[in-house]
Coordinates of C-alpha atoms and ligand atoms in Angstrom, one line a residue:
M1 CA 156.0 74.7 104.6
I2 CA 158.1 72.3 106.9
Q3 CA 159.1 73.6 110.2
L4 CA 161.1 71.9 112.9
K5 CA 161.2 73.7 116.3
E6 CA 163.6 72.7 119.1
L7 CA 163.3 69.1 117.9
T8 CA 164.9 66.6 120.2
K9 CA 164.9 62.8 119.8
K10 CA 166.4 60.4 122.4
Y11 CA 166.9 56.7 121.9
G12 CA 167.2 55.7 125.6
Q13 CA 169.8 58.1 127.0
F14 CA 171.3 58.9 123.6
A15 CA 170.1 62.1 121.9
A16 CA 170.1 61.6 118.1
L17 CA 168.6 65.1 117.6
K18 CA 169.3 68.0 119.9
E19 CA 166.9 71.0 119.8
L20 CA 167.0 71.1 116.0
N21 CA 165.5 74.1 114.3
L22 CA 164.9 74.1 110.6
T23 CA 162.5 75.8 108.2
V24 CA 161.9 74.6 104.6
P25 CA 160.0 77.3 102.7
R26 CA 157.4 76.6 100.0
G27 CA 158.9 76.2 96.5
V28 CA 162.3 75.2 97.8
L29 CA 164.3 72.0 97.2
Y30 CA 166.2 71.6 100.4
G31 CA 169.1 69.2 100.9
L32 CA 169.8 67.6 104.3
L33 CA 173.4 66.4 104.5
G34 CA 175.5 65.0 107.3
P35 CA 177.9 62.2 108.3
N36 CA 176.6 58.7 109.0
G37 CA 174.6 58.7 112.2
A38 CA 174.1 62.5 112.2
G39 CA 170.3 62.2 112.6
K40 CA 169.0 62.7 109.1
T41 CA 166.7 59.7 108.9
T42 CA 165.5 60.3 112.5
A43 CA 164.5 63.9 111.5
L44 CA 162.7 62.7 108.3
R45 CA 160.9 59.9 110.1
I46 CA 159.6 62.4 112.7
I47 CA 158.4 64.7 109.9
A48 CA 156.6 61.8 108.3
G49 CA 154.9 61.0 111.6
I50 CA 156.5 57.6 111.9
L51 CA 158.6 58.4 115.0
Q52 CA 157.5 60.5 118.0
P53 CA 159.9 63.3 119.1
T54 CA 161.1 63.4 122.7
A55 CA 160.6 67.2 122.7
G56 CA 159.9 70.0 120.2
S57 CA 157.5 70.1 117.3
V58 CA 157.1 69.6 113.6
S59 CA 154.6 71.2 111.2
V60 CA 153.9 70.4 107.6
G61 CA 151.8 72.9 105.6
G62 CA 151.0 74.7 108.8
F63 CA 149.7 71.6 110.6
D64 CA 151.4 70.1 113.7
V65 CA 152.3 66.5 112.8
Q66 CA 151.6 65.3 116.4
K67 CA 148.4 67.3 117.0
E68 CA 146.8 67.1 113.6
P69 CA 148.5 64.0 112.0
E70 CA 145.9 63.4 109.3
R71 CA 145.9 66.9 108.0
A72 CA 149.7 67.1 108.0
K73 CA 150.1 63.6 106.4
S74 CA 147.6 64.3 103.7
R75 CA 149.9 67.0 102.4
L76 CA 153.0 64.9 102.6
G77 CA 154.6 62.3 100.3
Y78 CA 157.3 60.3 102.2
I79 CA 159.9 58.2 100.4
P80 CA 161.8 56.2 103.0
D81 CA 165.3 54.8 102.6
R82 CA 164.2 51.3 103.5
P83 CA 160.6 51.0 102.3
F84 CA 158.2 48.3 103.3
I85 CA 156.2 46.8 100.5
Y86 CA 153.7 44.0 100.3
E87 CA 155.4 41.3 98.2
K88 CA 152.1 39.6 97.3
L89 CA 150.5 42.6 95.8
T90 CA 151.0 43.6 92.2
G91 CA 152.4 47.1 91.3
G92 CA 148.9 48.3 90.3
E93 CA 147.3 46.9 93.5
F94 CA 150.0 48.4 95.7
L95 CA 149.4 51.9 94.2
R96 CA 145.7 51.5 94.5
F97 CA 146.1 50.4 98.1
V98 CA 148.2 53.5 99.0
A99 CA 145.8 55.8 97.2
G100 CA 143.0 54.2 99.3
L101 CA 144.9 55.1 102.5
F102 CA 144.5 58.7 101.5
G103 CA 140.8 58.2 100.8
Q104 CA 141.3 58.4 97.0
N105 CA 139.9 55.9 94.5
G106 CA 138.0 55.7 91.3
A107 CA 138.7 56.4 87.6
E108 CA 140.9 59.4 88.3
I109 CA 143.3 57.4 90.5
D110 CA 143.4 54.6 88.0
R111 CA 144.4 57.1 85.3
R112 CA 147.1 58.5 87.7
I113 CA 148.4 55.0 88.4
D114 CA 148.6 54.4 84.6
D115 CA 150.5 57.7 84.2
L116 CA 153.0 57.0 87.0
L117 CA 153.7 53.5 85.8
S118 CA 154.2 54.8 82.3
V119 CA 156.6 57.5 83.4
W120 CA 158.7 54.9 85.1
E121 CA 158.4 52.4 82.3
L122 CA 156.7 49.9 84.6
T123 CA 153.4 49.6 82.6
A124 CA 154.3 46.0 81.6
W125 CA 154.8 45.2 85.3
R126 CA 151.5 46.6 86.5
D127 CA 150.0 43.1 87.1
E128 CA 153.2 41.4 88.3
L129 CA 153.8 40.6 92.0
L130 CA 156.2 42.9 93.8
E131 CA 158.3 40.0 94.9
A132 CA 159.4 39.8 91.2
Y133 CA 160.5 43.5 91.1
S134 CA 164.2 44.4 91.1
H135 CA 165.6 46.9 93.7
G136 CA 165.4 49.8 91.3
M137 CA 161.9 48.9 90.2
R138 CA 160.7 48.8 93.8
Q139 CA 162.3 52.2 94.3
K140 CA 160.4 53.6 91.3
L141 CA 157.1 52.2 92.7
I142 CA 157.7 53.6 96.1
I143 CA 158.4 57.0 94.6
S144 CA 155.1 56.7 92.6
S145 CA 153.3 55.7 95.8
A146 CA 154.5 58.9 97.5
L147 CA 153.2 61.0 94.6
I148 CA 149.9 59.3 94.2
H149 CA 147.8 61.7 96.3
K150 CA 149.4 64.8 94.8
P151 CA 151.2 66.0 97.9
E152 CA 152.4 69.6 98.4
V153 CA 155.5 68.4 100.3
I154 CA 157.9 65.6 99.6
V155 CA 160.2 64.2 102.2
V156 CA 162.7 61.8 100.8
D157 CA 165.6 59.8 102.3
E158 CA 168.4 59.0 99.8
P159 CA 166.3 59.1 96.7
L160 CA 168.8 58.1 94.1
V161 CA 170.1 54.9 95.6
G162 CA 169.4 52.0 93.3
L163 CA 168.1 54.0 90.4
D164 CA 169.8 53.6 87.0
P165 CA 171.2 56.8 85.4
K166 CA 168.1 57.4 83.2
A167 CA 165.7 57.0 86.2
A168 CA 168.0 59.2 88.4
K169 CA 167.8 61.9 85.7
L170 CA 164.0 61.5 85.5
L171 CA 163.6 61.8 89.3
K172 CA 165.8 64.9 89.4
D173 CA 163.6 66.5 86.6
I174 CA 160.4 65.5 88.5
F175 CA 161.7 67.1 91.7
R176 CA 162.8 70.3 89.9
G177 CA 159.4 70.5 88.1
F178 CA 157.5 69.8 91.4
V179 CA 159.4 72.6 93.2
D180 CA 159.0 75.1 90.3
R181 CA 155.3 74.5 90.5
G182 CA 155.3 75.6 94.2
G183 CA 155.9 72.2 95.8
T184 CA 158.4 71.7 98.6
I185 CA 161.0 69.0 99.0
L186 CA 163.3 68.0 101.9
M187 CA 165.8 65.5 100.7
S188 CA 168.6 63.7 102.5
T189 CA 171.5 62.6 100.5
H190 CA 175.2 61.6 100.6
T191 CA 175.5 62.4 96.9
L192 CA 177.1 65.8 97.2
E193 CA 177.2 66.5 93.4
V194 CA 173.5 66.0 93.3
A195 CA 172.9 68.2 96.3
E196 CA 175.1 70.9 94.8
A197 CA 173.4 70.8 91.4
L198 CA 169.8 70.4 92.6
C199 CA 169.2 71.9 95.9
D200 CA 168.3 75.6 96.5
R201 CA 169.3 75.4 100.1
I202 CA 171.3 72.9 102.2
A203 CA 171.6 72.1 105.9
I204 CA 174.5 70.1 107.1
I205 CA 173.8 68.3 110.4
Q206 CA 176.2 66.7 112.7
E207 CA 175.6 64.9 116.0
G208 CA 171.9 66.0 115.9
R209 CA 172.6 69.7 115.5
I210 CA 172.7 72.0 112.5
R211 CA 176.3 72.7 111.6
A212 CA 175.6 75.1 108.7
E213 CA 172.6 76.1 106.7
G214 CA 171.9 78.2 103.6
T215 CA 172.6 78.5 99.9
M216 CA 175.9 77.3 98.4
S217 CA 177.3 80.8 98.8
D218 CA 176.2 81.0 102.4
L219 CA 177.9 77.6 103.1
R220 CA 181.1 78.8 101.4
R221 CA 181.1 81.9 103.5
E222 CA 180.5 79.9 106.7
A223 CA 183.3 77.4 105.9
R224 CA 185.6 80.2 104.7
A225 CA 186.0 78.1 101.6
G226 CA 186.5 80.5 98.7
D227 CA 184.8 79.1 95.6
A228 CA 185.0 75.5 96.9
G229 CA 182.6 72.8 95.9
L230 CA 180.2 71.1 98.4
E231 CA 182.5 68.2 99.1
E232 CA 185.3 70.4 100.3
I233 CA 182.8 72.5 102.3
F234 CA 181.3 69.4 103.8
L235 CA 184.6 67.9 104.8
K236 CA 185.8 71.3 106.3
L237 CA 182.7 71.8 108.3
T238 CA 182.3 68.2 109.6
G239 CA 186.0 67.5 110.2
G240 CA 186.5 65.1 107.3
H241 CA 189.8 66.7 106.4
E242 CA 191.3 64.7 109.3
V243 CA 190.4 61.5 107.4
R244 CA 192.2 63.0 104.3
E245 CA 195.3 63.6 106.5
L246 CA 195.1 60.1 107.8
L247 CA 195.0 58.7 104.2
E248 CA 198.1 60.8 103.4
V249 CA 199.9 59.3 106.4
L250 CA 198.9 55.9 105.2
G251 CA 200.3 56.7 101.8
S252 CA 197.1 56.0 99.8
Ligands
ATP1 P1 173.1 57.6 107.9 O1 173.7 58.6 107.0 O2 174.2 56.6 108.4 O3 171.9 56.9 107.3 P2 171.5 59.3 109.6 O4 172.0 60.7 109.6 O5 170.3 59.0 108.8 O6 172.7 58.3 109.3 P3 170.0 58.2 111.9 O7 169.7 56.9 111.3 O8 169.0 59.3 112.1 O9 171.3 58.9 111.2 O10 170.7 57.9 113.3 C1 171.1 58.9 114.2 C2 171.6 58.3 115.5 O11 170.6 57.6 116.2 C3 172.7 57.2 115.2 O12 173.7 57.3 116.2 C4 171.9 55.9 115.3 O13 172.8 54.9 115.8 C5 170.9 56.3 116.4 N1 169.6 55.5 116.2 C6 168.8 55.5 115.1 N2 167.8 54.7 115.3 C7 167.9 54.1 116.5 C8 167.1 53.2 117.3 N3 166.0 52.7 116.8 N4 167.6 52.9 118.5 C9 168.8 53.4 119.0 N5 169.5 54.3 118.3 C10 169.1 54.7 117.1

C-alpha cells in the first residue's frame, strides 16, 4: 500500500535518507521509530508529497507520488507533526475547506463534519475561530481534516502529542478500527509503549537507514533481546545503552 524504493533525500550535502526501502502492506498499522534526526519526518513528508526526494521513489495505493500526485494524494490522509492552520477560519469552515481541496462538498460532507466534530467533542466549537482553539483541540481538528475524504492510507507524525488521555485512547481505537477494516497506517512515534501495544510491524531507522524491521518477535530476534520490551530493543539497536552507562557513571 505504501512502498519506498531506494529513497534518498539530501539537504545540501547532508543525506537525511540513504537508499531507504520500506513496504507497508494493506491492513497493517506500521510504526516508524528512530532517534532524533533519524529521518522519520523527512520520509513521511516525502510520502505525503510535500518534499521531493533526491533519488528513489514512493508509491501510495500503487500510484507513484511524484508521477501521479493527485491519484496518490486522494488516497492519503496526512497528519503532520507541525500542522499549518488558518487561524481566521472556524473549525467547521476549515474542515469544509479541506474537503473542498479533495473535490468533496455538499450535504454528505456536512454530515461527516458533524460526525467528526462530535466524535472529538468539538461540536460546540464548530463556529469558533481556530485562533481560540487549544493545542489539543487543534490536533483533534487536524486529525479530522486528514480523515475527511475517507482515505485508504493514513500517514501520521507523532499523533499523540498534545492529546489528553481520553482523546489519545480514542485515537488509538480509531486507528485500530481503520486498520481492521483494511486501511493502512504508517505512524512515527517516540512513545514506545504505544508502538509496542498498537503496531503490527515496526521499523527502526537511524541516520537515514533501516536498522531493523518486523514484528516485535522479529525485532527481539534481531536485537538478541530475549523477551525484552521495545525500549530495551530500541536502545540496544540504536546504541542508547551507552547513554545508560553514562548516567550510571554520573551516579543518577
Ligand atoms: P525527530 O525525532 O527529532 O523529529 P526525525 O527522525 O523526524 O527527527 P528529520 O526531521 O527527518 O528527523 O530530520 C532528519 C535530518 O535531516 C536531521 O539531521 C535534520 O537536521 C535534517 N533536516 C531536516 N530538515 C532539514 C532542512 N530543511 N534543511 C536541512 N537539514 C534538514
